[in-house]
PDB file of C-alpha atoms in Angstrom:
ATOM      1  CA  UNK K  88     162.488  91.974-376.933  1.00  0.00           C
ATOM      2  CA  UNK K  89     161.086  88.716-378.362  1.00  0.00           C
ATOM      3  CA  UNK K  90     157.582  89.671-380.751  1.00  0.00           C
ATOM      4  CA  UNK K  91     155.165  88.394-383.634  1.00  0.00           C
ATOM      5  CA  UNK K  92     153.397  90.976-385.779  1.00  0.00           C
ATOM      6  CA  UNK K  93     150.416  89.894-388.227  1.00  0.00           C
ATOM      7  CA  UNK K  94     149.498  92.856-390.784  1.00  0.00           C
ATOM      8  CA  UNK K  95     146.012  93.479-391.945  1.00  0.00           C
ATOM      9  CA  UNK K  96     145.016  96.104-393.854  1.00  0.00           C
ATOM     10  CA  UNK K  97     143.469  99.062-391.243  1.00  0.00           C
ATOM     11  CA  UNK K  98     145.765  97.538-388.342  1.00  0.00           C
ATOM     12  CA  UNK K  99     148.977  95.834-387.513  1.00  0.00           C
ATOM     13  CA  UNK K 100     148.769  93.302-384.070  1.00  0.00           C
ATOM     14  CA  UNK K 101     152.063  92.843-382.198  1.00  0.00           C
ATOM     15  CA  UNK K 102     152.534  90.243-379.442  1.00  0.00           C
ATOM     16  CA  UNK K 103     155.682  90.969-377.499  1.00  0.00           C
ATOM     17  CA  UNK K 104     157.476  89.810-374.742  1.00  0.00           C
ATOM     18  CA  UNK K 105     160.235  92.190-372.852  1.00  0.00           C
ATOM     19  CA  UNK K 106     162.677  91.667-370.441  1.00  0.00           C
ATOM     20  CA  UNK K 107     165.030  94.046-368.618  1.00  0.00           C
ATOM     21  CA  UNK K 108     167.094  95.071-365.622  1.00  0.00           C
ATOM     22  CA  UNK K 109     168.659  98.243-363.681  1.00  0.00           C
ATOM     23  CA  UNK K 110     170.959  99.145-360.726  1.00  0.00           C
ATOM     24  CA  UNK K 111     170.656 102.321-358.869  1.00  0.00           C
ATOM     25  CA  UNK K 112     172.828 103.073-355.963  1.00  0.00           C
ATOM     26  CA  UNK K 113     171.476 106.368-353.590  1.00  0.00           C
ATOM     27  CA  UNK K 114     173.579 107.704-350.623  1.00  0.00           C
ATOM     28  CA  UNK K 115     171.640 109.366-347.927  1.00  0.00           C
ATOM     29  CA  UNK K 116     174.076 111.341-345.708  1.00  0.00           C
ATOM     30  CA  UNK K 117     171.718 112.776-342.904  1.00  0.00           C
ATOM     31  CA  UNK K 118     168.972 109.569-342.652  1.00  0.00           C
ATOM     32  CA  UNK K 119     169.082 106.153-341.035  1.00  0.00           C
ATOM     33  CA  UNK K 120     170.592 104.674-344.211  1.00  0.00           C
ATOM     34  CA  UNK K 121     173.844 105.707-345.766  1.00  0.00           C
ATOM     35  CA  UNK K 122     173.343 103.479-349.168  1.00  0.00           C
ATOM     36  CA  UNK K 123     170.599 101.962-350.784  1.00  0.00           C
ATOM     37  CA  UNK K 124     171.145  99.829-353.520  1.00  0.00           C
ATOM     38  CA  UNK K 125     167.806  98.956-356.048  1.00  0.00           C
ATOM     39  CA  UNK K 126     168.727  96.477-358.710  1.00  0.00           C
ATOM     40  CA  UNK K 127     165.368  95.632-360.340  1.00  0.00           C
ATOM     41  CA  UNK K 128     164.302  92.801-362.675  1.00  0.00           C
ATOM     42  CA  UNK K 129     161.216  93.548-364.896  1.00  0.00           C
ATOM     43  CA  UNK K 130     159.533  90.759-367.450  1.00  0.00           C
ATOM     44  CA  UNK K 131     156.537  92.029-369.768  1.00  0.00           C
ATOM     45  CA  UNK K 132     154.193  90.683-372.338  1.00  0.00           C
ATOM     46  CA  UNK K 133     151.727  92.950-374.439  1.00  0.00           C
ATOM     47  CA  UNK K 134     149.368  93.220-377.127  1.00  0.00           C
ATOM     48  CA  UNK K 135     149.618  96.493-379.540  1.00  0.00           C
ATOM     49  CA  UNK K 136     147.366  97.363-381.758  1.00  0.00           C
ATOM     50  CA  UNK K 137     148.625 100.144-384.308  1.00  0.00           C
ATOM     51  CA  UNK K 138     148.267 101.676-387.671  1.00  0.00           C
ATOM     52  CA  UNK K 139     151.035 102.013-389.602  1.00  0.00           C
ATOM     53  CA  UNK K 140     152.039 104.203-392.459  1.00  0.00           C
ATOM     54  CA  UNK K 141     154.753 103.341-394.788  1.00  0.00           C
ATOM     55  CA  UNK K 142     156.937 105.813-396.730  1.00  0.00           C
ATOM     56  CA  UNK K 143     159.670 104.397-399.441  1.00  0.00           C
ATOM     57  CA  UNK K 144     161.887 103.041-396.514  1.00  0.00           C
ATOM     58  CA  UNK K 145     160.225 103.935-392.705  1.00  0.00           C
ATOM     59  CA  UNK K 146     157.076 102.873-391.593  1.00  0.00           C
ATOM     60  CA  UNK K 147     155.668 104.620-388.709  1.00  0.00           C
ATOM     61  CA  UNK K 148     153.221 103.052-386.282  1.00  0.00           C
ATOM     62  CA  UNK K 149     150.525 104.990-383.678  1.00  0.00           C
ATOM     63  CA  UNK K 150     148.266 102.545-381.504  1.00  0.00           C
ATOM     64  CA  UNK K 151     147.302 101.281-377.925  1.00  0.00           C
ATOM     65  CA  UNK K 152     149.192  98.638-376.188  1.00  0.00           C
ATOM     66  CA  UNK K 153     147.937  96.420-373.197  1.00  0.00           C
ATOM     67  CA  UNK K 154     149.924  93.889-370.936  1.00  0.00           C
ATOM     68  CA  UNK K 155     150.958  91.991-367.380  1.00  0.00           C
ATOM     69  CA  UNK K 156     154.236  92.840-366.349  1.00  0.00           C
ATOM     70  CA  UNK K 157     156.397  91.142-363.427  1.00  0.00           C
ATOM     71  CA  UNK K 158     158.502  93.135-361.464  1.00  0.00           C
ATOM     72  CA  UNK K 159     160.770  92.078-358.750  1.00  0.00           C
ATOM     73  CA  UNK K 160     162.892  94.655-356.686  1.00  0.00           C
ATOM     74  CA  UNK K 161     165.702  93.838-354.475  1.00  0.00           C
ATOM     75  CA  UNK K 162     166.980  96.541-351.468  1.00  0.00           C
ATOM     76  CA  UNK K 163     170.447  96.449-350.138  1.00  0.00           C
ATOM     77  CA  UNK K 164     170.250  99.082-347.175  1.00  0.00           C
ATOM     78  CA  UNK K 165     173.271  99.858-345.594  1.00  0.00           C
ATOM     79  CA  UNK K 166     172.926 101.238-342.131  1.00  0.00           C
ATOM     80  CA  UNK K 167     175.198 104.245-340.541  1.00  0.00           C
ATOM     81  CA  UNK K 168     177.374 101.431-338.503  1.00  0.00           C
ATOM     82  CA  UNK K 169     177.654  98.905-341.657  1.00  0.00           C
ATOM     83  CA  UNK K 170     174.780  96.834-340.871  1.00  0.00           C
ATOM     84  CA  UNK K 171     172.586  95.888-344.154  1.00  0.00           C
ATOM     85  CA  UNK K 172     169.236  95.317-344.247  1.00  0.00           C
ATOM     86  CA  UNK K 173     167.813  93.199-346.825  1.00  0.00           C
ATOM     87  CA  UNK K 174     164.085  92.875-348.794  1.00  0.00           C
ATOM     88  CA  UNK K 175     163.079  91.808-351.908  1.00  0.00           C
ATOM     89  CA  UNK K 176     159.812  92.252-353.123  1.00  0.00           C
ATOM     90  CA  UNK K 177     157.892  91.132-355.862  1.00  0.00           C
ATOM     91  CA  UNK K 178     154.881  92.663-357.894  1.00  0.00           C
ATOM     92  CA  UNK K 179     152.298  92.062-360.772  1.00  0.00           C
ATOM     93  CA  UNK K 180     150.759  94.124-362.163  1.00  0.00           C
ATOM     94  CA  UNK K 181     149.054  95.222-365.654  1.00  0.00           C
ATOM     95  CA  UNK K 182     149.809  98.462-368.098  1.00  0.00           C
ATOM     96  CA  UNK K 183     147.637 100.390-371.259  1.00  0.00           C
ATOM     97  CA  UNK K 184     148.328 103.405-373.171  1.00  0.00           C
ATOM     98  CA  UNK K 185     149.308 105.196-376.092  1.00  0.00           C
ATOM     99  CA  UNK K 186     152.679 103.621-378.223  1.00  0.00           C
ATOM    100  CA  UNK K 187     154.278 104.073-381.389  1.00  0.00           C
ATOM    101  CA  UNK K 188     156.683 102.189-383.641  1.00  0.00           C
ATOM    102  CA  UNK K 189     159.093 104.182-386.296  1.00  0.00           C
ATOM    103  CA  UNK K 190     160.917 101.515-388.732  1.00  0.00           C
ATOM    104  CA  UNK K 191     163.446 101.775-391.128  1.00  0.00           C
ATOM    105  CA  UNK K 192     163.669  98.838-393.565  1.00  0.00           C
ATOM    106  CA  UNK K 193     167.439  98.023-394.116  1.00  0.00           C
ATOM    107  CA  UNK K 194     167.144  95.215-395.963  1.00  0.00           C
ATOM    108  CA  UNK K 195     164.247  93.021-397.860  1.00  0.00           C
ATOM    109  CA  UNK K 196     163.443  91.191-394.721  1.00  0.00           C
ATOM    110  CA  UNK K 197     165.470  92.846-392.099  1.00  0.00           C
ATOM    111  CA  UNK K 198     164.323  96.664-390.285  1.00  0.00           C
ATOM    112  CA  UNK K 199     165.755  98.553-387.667  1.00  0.00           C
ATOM    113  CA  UNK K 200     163.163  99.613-384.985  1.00  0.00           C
ATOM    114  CA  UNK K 201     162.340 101.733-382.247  1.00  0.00           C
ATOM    115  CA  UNK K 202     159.334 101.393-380.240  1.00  0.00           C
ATOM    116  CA  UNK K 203     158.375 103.441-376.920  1.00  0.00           C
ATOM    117  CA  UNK K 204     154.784 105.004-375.455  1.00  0.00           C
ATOM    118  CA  UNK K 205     153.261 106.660-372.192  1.00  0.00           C
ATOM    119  CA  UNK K 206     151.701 103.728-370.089  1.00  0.00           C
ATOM    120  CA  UNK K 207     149.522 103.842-366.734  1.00  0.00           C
ATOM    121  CA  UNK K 208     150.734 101.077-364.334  1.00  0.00           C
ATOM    122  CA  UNK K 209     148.600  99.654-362.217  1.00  0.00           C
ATOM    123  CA  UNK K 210     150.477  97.773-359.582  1.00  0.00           C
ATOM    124  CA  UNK K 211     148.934  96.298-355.925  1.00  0.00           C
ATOM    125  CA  UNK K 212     150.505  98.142-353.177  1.00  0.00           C
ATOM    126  CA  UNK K 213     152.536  95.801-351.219  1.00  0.00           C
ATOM    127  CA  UNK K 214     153.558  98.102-348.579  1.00  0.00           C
ATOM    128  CA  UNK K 215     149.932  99.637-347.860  1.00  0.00           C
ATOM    129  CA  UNK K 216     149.748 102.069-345.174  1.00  0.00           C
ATOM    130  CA  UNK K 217     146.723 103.030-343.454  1.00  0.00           C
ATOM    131  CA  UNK K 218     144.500 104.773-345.492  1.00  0.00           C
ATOM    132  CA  UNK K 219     146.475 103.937-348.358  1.00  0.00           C
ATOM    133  CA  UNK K 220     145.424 103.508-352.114  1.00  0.00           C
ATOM    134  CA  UNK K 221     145.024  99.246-352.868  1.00  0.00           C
ATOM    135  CA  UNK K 222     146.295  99.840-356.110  1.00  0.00           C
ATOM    136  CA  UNK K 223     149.376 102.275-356.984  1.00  0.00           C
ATOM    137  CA  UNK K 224     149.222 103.764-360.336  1.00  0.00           C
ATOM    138  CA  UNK K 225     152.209 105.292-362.128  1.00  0.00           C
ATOM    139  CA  UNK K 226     152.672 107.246-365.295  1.00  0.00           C
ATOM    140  CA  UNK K 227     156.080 105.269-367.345  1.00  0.00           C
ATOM    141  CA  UNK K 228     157.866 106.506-370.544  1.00  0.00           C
ATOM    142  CA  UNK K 229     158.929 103.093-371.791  1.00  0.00           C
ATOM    143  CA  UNK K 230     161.867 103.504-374.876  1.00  0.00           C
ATOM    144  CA  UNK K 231     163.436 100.563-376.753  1.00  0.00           C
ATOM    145  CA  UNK K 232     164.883  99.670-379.629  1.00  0.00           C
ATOM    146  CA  UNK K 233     166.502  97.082-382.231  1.00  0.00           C
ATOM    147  CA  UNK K 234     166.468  94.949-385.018  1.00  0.00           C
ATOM    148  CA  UNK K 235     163.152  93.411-386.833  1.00  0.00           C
ATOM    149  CA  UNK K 236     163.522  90.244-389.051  1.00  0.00           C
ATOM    150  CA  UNK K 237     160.921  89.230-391.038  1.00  0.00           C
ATOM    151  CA  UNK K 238     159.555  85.714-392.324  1.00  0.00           C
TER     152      UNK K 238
END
């Protein structure tokens, strides 16, 4: 997590930029595919908007948040015989919803954050079948955390 904040007085503006990854291995016993493997690779940028409320040490944000987010999937599928199958899609897409931000200041210039929120994803579907939605939406409980430095 890479971000710039600028403070005003009603509201606090964050810029951020996220990266991340996961692995997730399924086995299927009874279908066409005894493993699938779903490493992912996700890279987001948003604009927050909250209002924060400090207290001696924590400060604790409520807002919206907007952004584009890159997302590209990889699928190992193993077959019943060994034979693997391989695709690796890629999607754009965009996000908004409700986030927070809880703070605890540490040090004079130096906080220890955690920032998270409930976001509708709005994603084209790539694998459209007929009849099919052009757009696939999905609810996502994003969680993260770290350190803040200040200049």
């Amino acid at each position: 997590l890479v971000g710039a904040r600028i403070d005003l007085r009603p509201v606090s503006i964050e810029l951020k930029m996220v990266g991340g990854s996961t692995k997730q291995t399924r086995y299927i016993p009874l279908a066409s595919a005894s493993a699938v493997e779903e490493p992912a690779k996700e890279v987001d940028s948003s604009l927050t908007a909250l209002r924060v409320y400090d207290y001696s040490r924590f400060s604790f944000g409520i807002g919206a948040e907007f952004g584009g987010m890159i997302l590209k999937r990889h699928f190992v599928i193993t077959g019943p015989l060994g034979a693997k199958y391989d695709r690796q899609p890629s999607y754009t897409g965009f996000f908004l919803g409700p986030s927070y931000t809880l703070e605890y200041h540490m040090a004079r210039k130096v906080s220890l954050r955690m920032d998270g929120g409930w976001f509708l994803t709005m994603v084209p579907n790539q694998t459209q079948p007929y009849g099919a939605a052009p757009i696939a939406r999905q609810g996502q409980l994003r969680i993260d955390g770290g350190l803040g430095f200040y200049f």
